[in-house]
GROMACS .gro file of C-alpha atoms in nm:
model
  269
    1MET     CA    1  -0.004   0.016   0.006
    2TYR     CA    2   0.121   0.344  -0.094
    3GLU     CA    3   0.093   0.611   0.176
    4PRO     CA    4  -0.108   0.900   0.041
    5ILE     CA    5   0.091   1.214  -0.046
    6ARG     CA    6  -0.022   1.565  -0.093
    7PHE     CA    7  -0.004   1.782  -0.403
    8ILE     CA    8  -0.002   2.160  -0.342
    9GLN     CA    9  -0.056   2.366  -0.635
   10LEU     CA   10   0.076   2.723  -0.620
   11SER     CA   11  -0.020   2.958  -0.909
   12TYR     CA   12   0.228   2.981  -1.203
   13LEU     CA   13   0.454   2.732  -1.028
   14THR     CA   14   0.538   2.352  -1.064
   15PRO     CA   15   0.317   2.144  -0.833
   16MET     CA   16   0.535   2.074  -0.499
   17ILE     CA   17   0.487   1.707  -0.350
   18CYS     CA   18   0.490   1.707   0.038
   19PHE     CA   19   0.536   1.367   0.228
   20HIS     CA   20   0.359   1.331   0.574
   21GLN     CA   21   0.452   1.062   0.850
   22MET     CA   22   0.699   0.872   0.626
   23THR     CA   23   1.076   0.760   0.638
   24ALA     CA   24   1.298   0.811   0.355
   25PRO     CA   25   1.365   0.696   0.085
   26TYR     CA   26   1.060   0.782  -0.062
   27GLY     CA   27   0.871   0.615  -0.360
   28TYR     CA   28   0.585   0.746  -0.560
   29GLY     CA   29   0.352   0.619  -0.815
   30MET     CA   30   0.109   0.757  -1.078
   31HIS     CA   31  -0.257   0.651  -1.042
   32ARG     CA   32  -0.518   0.689  -1.288
   33ARG     CA   33  -0.867   0.592  -1.172
   34GLY     CA   34  -0.701   0.360  -0.900
   35ARG     CA   35  -0.463   0.187  -1.133
   36VAL     CA   36  -0.087   0.240  -1.107
   37LEU     CA   37   0.072   0.379  -1.414
   38SER     CA   38   0.432   0.397  -1.323
   39PHE     CA   39   0.652   0.350  -1.023
   40ALA     CA   40   1.017   0.458  -0.941
   41TRP     CA   41   1.243   0.488  -0.644
   42ARG     CA   42   1.374   0.813  -0.743
   43ILE     CA   43   1.203   1.148  -0.677
   44ILE     CA   44   1.313   1.496  -0.836
   45LEU     CA   45   1.311   1.763  -0.582
   46SER     CA   46   1.234   2.115  -0.741
   47VAL     CA   47   1.377   2.404  -0.537
   48PHE     CA   48   1.185   2.728  -0.556
   49VAL     CA   49   1.237   3.053  -0.402
   50VAL     CA   50   0.955   3.217  -0.193
   51PHE     CA   51   0.937   3.590  -0.189
   52PHE     CA   52   0.810   3.781   0.110
   53LEU     CA   53   0.665   4.122   0.067
   54SER     CA   54   0.684   4.331   0.365
   55LEU     CA   55   0.432   4.615   0.378
   56LYS     CA   56   0.518   4.912   0.591
   57ALA     CA   57   0.273   5.196   0.675
   58ASN     CA   58   0.313   5.532   0.527
   59ALA     CA   59   0.473   5.692   0.838
   60GLN     CA   60   0.558   6.047   0.854
   61LYS     CA   61   0.924   6.109   0.774
   62ALA     CA   62   0.957   6.439   0.942
   63THR     CA   63   0.719   6.623   1.167
   64LEU     CA   64   0.716   6.951   1.378
   65SER     CA   65   0.511   7.028   1.697
   66ALA     CA   66   0.439   7.332   1.917
   67PRO     CA   67   0.228   7.416   2.216
   68ALA     CA   68  -0.121   7.542   2.131
   69SER     CA   69  -0.084   7.881   2.303
   70VAL     CA   70   0.164   8.064   2.520
   71LYS     CA   71   0.152   8.402   2.723
   72VAL     CA   72   0.303   8.725   2.591
   73ASN     CA   73   0.618   8.839   2.759
   74THR     CA   74   0.679   8.486   2.916
   75PRO     CA   75   0.985   8.241   2.855
   76SER     CA   76   0.999   8.143   2.504
   77SER     CA   77   0.841   7.806   2.414
   78ASN     CA   78   0.996   7.592   2.112
   79VAL     CA   79   0.857   7.461   1.769
   80VAL     CA   80   1.031   7.116   1.753
   81PHE     CA   81   1.134   6.973   1.409
   82ALA     CA   82   1.206   6.603   1.394
   83GLY     CA   83   1.344   6.363   1.117
   84PHE     CA   84   1.262   5.988   1.113
   85GLU     CA   85   1.431   5.882   0.804
   86GLY     CA   86   1.760   5.916   0.640
   87LYS     CA   87   2.102   6.017   0.789
   88GLU     CA   88   2.171   6.286   1.055
   89PRO     CA   89   2.215   6.576   1.058
   90TYR     CA   90   1.892   6.701   0.928
   91THR     CA   91   1.803   7.019   0.794
   92PHE     CA   92   1.445   7.162   0.817
   93HIS     CA   93   1.319   7.428   0.572
   94TYR     CA   94   1.028   7.603   0.689
   95THR     CA   95   0.835   7.947   0.681
   96ILE     CA   96   0.636   8.162   0.947
   97ASN     CA   97   0.302   8.303   0.849
   98GLY     CA   98   0.407   8.261   0.481
   99GLY     CA   99   0.693   8.475   0.488
  100PRO     CA  100   1.066   8.414   0.351
  101GLU     CA  101   1.193   8.056   0.387
  102LEU     CA  102   1.409   7.967   0.695
  103SER     CA  103   1.613   7.675   0.814
  104VAL     CA  104   1.754   7.516   1.098
  105THR     CA  105   1.991   7.206   1.126
  106THR     CA  106   1.994   6.933   1.397
  107GLN     CA  107   2.333   6.957   1.626
  108LYS     CA  108   2.284   6.617   1.790
  109GLY     CA  109   2.005   6.361   1.754
  110ASN     CA  110   1.711   6.386   1.502
  111SER     CA  111   1.553   6.697   1.610
  112ALA     CA  112   1.588   7.070   1.655
  113ASN     CA  113   1.411   7.362   1.827
  114VAL     CA  114   1.308   7.681   1.715
  115PRO     CA  115   1.222   7.941   1.977
  116VAL     CA  116   0.885   8.120   1.926
  117PRO     CA  117   0.903   8.508   2.010
  118THR     CA  118   0.653   8.603   2.285
  119ASN     CA  119   0.716   8.965   2.267
  120LYS     CA  120   0.418   9.034   2.062
  121ALA     CA  121   0.059   8.875   2.084
  122GLY     CA  122  -0.071   8.700   1.761
  123ALA     CA  123  -0.111   8.373   1.579
  124TYR     CA  124   0.209   8.235   1.437
  125THR     CA  125   0.179   7.937   1.171
  126TYR     CA  126   0.488   7.740   1.098
  127ARG     CA  127   0.500   7.536   0.801
  128LEU     CA  128   0.756   7.255   0.715
  129ILE     CA  129   0.862   7.292   0.335
  130ARG     CA  130   1.104   7.013   0.308
  131THR     CA  131   1.369   6.816   0.496
  132VAL     CA  132   1.709   6.737   0.374
  133ASP     CA  133   1.939   6.461   0.540
  134GLY     CA  134   2.312   6.435   0.594
  135ASN     CA  135   2.346   6.283   0.261
  136ASN     CA  136   2.186   6.578   0.101
  137VAL     CA  137   1.878   6.387   0.006
  138VAL     CA  138   1.549   6.533   0.042
  139ILE     CA  139   1.321   6.321   0.260
  140PRO     CA  140   0.978   6.271   0.110
  141GLY     CA  141   0.674   6.353   0.274
  142GLY     CA  142   0.622   6.546   0.614
  143ARG     CA  143   0.498   6.846   0.478
  144GLU     CA  144   0.269   6.997   0.764
  145SER     CA  145   0.208   7.305   0.970
  146VAL     CA  146   0.117   7.392   1.341
  147THR     CA  147  -0.026   7.725   1.459
  148LEU     CA  148   0.072   7.876   1.797
  149SER     CA  149  -0.127   8.162   1.957
  150VAL     CA  150   0.075   8.428   2.166
  151ASN     CA  151  -0.184   8.568   2.413
  152ASP     CA  152  -0.132   8.890   2.576
  153ILE     CA  153  -0.202   8.923   2.953
  154PRO     CA  154  -0.500   9.162   3.014
  155THR     CA  155  -0.399   9.529   3.067
  156ILE     CA  156  -0.622   9.802   3.241
  157THR     CA  157  -0.609  10.131   3.059
  158THR     CA  158  -0.857  10.305   3.259
  159GLN     CA  159  -0.893  10.225   3.649
  160PRO     CA  160  -1.225  10.257   3.834
  161GLN     CA  161  -1.272  10.598   4.014
  162SER     CA  162  -1.393  10.676   4.371
  163ILE     CA  163  -1.736  10.852   4.391
  164VAL     CA  164  -1.906  11.048   4.637
  165THR     CA  165  -2.292  11.007   4.608
  166GLY     CA  166  -2.619  11.039   4.786
  167ILE     CA  167  -2.880  10.792   4.871
  168GLY     CA  168  -3.144  10.722   4.605
  169CYS     CA  169  -2.897  10.839   4.332
  170ASN     CA  170  -2.789  10.618   4.039
  171SER     CA  171  -2.438  10.565   4.025
  172SER     CA  172  -2.186  10.308   3.865
  173LEU     CA  173  -1.814  10.213   3.874
  174SER     CA  174  -1.632  10.116   3.537
  175VAL     CA  175  -1.301   9.962   3.425
  176VAL     CA  176  -1.155   9.960   3.083
  177ALA     CA  177  -0.910   9.689   2.968
  178THR     CA  178  -0.734   9.554   2.665
  179SER     CA  179  -0.653   9.196   2.567
  180SER     CA  180  -0.653   8.965   2.276
  181GLU     CA  181  -0.865   8.703   2.461
  182THR     CA  182  -1.215   8.737   2.611
  183ASN     CA  183  -1.219   8.924   2.957
  184THR     CA  184  -1.427   8.806   3.251
  185TYR     CA  185  -1.506   9.031   3.540
  186GLN     CA  186  -1.578   8.979   3.883
  187TRP     CA  187  -1.651   9.282   4.117
  188ARG     CA  188  -1.578   9.274   4.496
  189LYS     CA  189  -1.698   9.496   4.771
  190ASP     CA  190  -1.502   9.500   5.100
  191GLY     CA  191  -1.344   9.181   4.987
  192ASN     CA  192  -1.665   8.989   4.907
  193VAL     CA  193  -1.784   8.880   4.571
  194ILE     CA  194  -2.096   9.071   4.472
  195GLY     CA  195  -2.307   9.024   4.138
  196GLY     CA  196  -2.114   9.250   3.896
  197ASN     CA  197  -1.985   9.041   3.596
  198SER     CA  198  -1.904   9.314   3.310
  199SER     CA  199  -1.689   9.618   3.302
  200ILE     CA  200  -1.954   9.828   3.443
  201LEU     CA  201  -2.101   9.799   3.782
  202SER     CA  202  -2.417   9.952   3.848
  203LEU     CA  203  -2.533  10.081   4.192
  204ILE     CA  204  -2.901  10.160   4.166
  205PRO     CA  205  -3.012  10.302   4.358
  206ILE     CA  206  -2.741  10.401   4.610
  207THR     CA  207  -2.850  10.305   4.975
  208ALA     CA  208  -2.641  10.330   5.295
  209THR     CA  209  -2.506   9.984   5.240
  210SER     CA  210  -2.360  10.098   4.900
  211ALA     CA  211  -2.055  10.236   5.086
  212GLY     CA  212  -1.746  10.057   5.089
  213ALA     CA  213  -1.414   9.979   4.919
  214TYR     CA  214  -1.457   9.811   4.553
  215ASN     CA  215  -1.226   9.630   4.303
  216VAL     CA  216  -1.253   9.413   3.996
  217THR     CA  217  -1.069   9.103   3.882
  218LEU     CA  218  -1.012   9.053   3.504
  219THR     CA  219  -0.945   8.699   3.417
  220THR     CA  220  -0.851   8.551   3.076
  221ALA     CA  221  -0.716   8.220   2.966
  222SER     CA  222  -0.353   8.386   3.009
  223GLY     CA  223  -0.384   8.525   3.359
  224SER     CA  224  -0.579   8.760   3.576
  225LEU     CA  225  -0.554   9.104   3.702
  226ILE     CA  226  -0.701   9.304   4.001
  227SER     CA  227  -0.771   9.661   3.972
  228ASN     CA  228  -0.676   9.955   4.200
  229PRO     CA  229  -0.937   9.970   4.495
  230VAL     CA  230  -1.187  10.255   4.501
  231ASN     CA  231  -1.410  10.397   4.768
  232VAL     CA  232  -1.788  10.454   4.725
  233THR     CA  233  -1.890  10.738   4.992
  234VAL     CA  234  -2.265  10.789   5.060
  235ASN     CA  235  -2.380  11.111   5.210
  236PRO     CA  236  -2.635  11.092   5.460
  237PRO     CA  237  -2.997  11.252   5.365
  238LEU     CA  238  -3.083  11.604   5.463
  239VAL     CA  239  -3.317  11.621   5.757
  240ALA     CA  240  -3.515  11.906   5.914
  241GLY     CA  241  -3.311  12.110   6.147
  242SER     CA  242  -3.021  12.326   6.126
  243HIS     CA  243  -2.710  12.256   5.899
  244ASP     CA  244  -2.385  12.398   5.814
  245ILE     CA  245  -2.409  12.582   5.479
  246SER     CA  246  -2.145  12.475   5.247
  247PRO     CA  247  -2.125  12.334   4.898
  248ILE     CA  248  -2.225  11.981   4.878
  249THR     CA  249  -2.250  11.695   4.644
  250ALA     CA  250  -2.581  11.520   4.614
  251CYS     CA  251  -2.520  11.270   4.333
  252SER     CA  252  -2.193  11.197   4.164
  253ASN     CA  253  -2.323  11.257   3.808
  254TYR     CA  254  -2.425  11.601   3.887
  255ASN     CA  255  -2.225  11.913   3.945
  256PRO     CA  256  -2.187  12.035   4.308
  257ALA     CA  257  -2.475  12.280   4.388
  258ALA     CA  258  -2.418  12.577   4.622
  259LEU     CA  259  -2.699  12.648   4.872
  260SER     CA  260  -2.778  12.999   5.005
  261VAL     CA  261  -3.027  13.075   5.298
  262SER     CA  262  -3.183  13.387   5.357
  263GLY     CA  263  -3.386  13.483   5.635
  264THR     CA  264  -3.711  13.697   5.692
  265SER     CA  265  -3.915  13.783   5.969
  266GLY     CA  266  -4.161  13.516   5.869
  267GLY     CA  267  -3.896  13.239   5.873
  268VAL     CA  268  -3.628  13.077   5.639
  269SER     CA  269  -3.648  13.062   5.259
   0.00000   0.00000   0.00000
């Protein structure tokens, strides 16, 4: 009895015969419909080469990275250029906001840092144009860009002003600030948070409890700033009786009014 053998057909190649669980020497016979057609004790071995195809992902050959934002007038941050293919050193050619082409070369390793100027607020886009390795070969791919925002800390251009007012008057405190970001405001009276959340704090109407020390905190993503403290002075109301006659301020939004008293035999007018 002949042990079964297995034929493996590979496309466009000569069939290969594989023997299983048998001991050399090997014999083989050709069968057709169960009948032996030929028999031999010699087998011809065909040697063939198997090619392995290695697929590699289309990875980036060079990159650049940077923080999303930094504060103005703070220690400089870096845009980092890095090469991943070819021979060191790498030279990276890039532009800033579409300006003239600049370049930086690695000194050690595969990366180079470019400081970001933080003396002026704004958005800065760094675009990698091409990368050249130590063999003067242009590395394909890796063309990309990053945008970094330099945000300024809020600056108060007009501080709140102290006011002298009277009960029942309509008064307000205000602050003017500049910033490249959105400001949020929080007013305080005598160190306690009160309801004002804008650049203007309305005090309507003035009451005796309106008197006190006020300030406002401005906050942005880049930091916060506290205004100078100011005082709100509330004059007491006039009552019947005798009073010193002198110019007084009734409401802060009106000019001081000089009062005069003249007497008659019938009373005071």
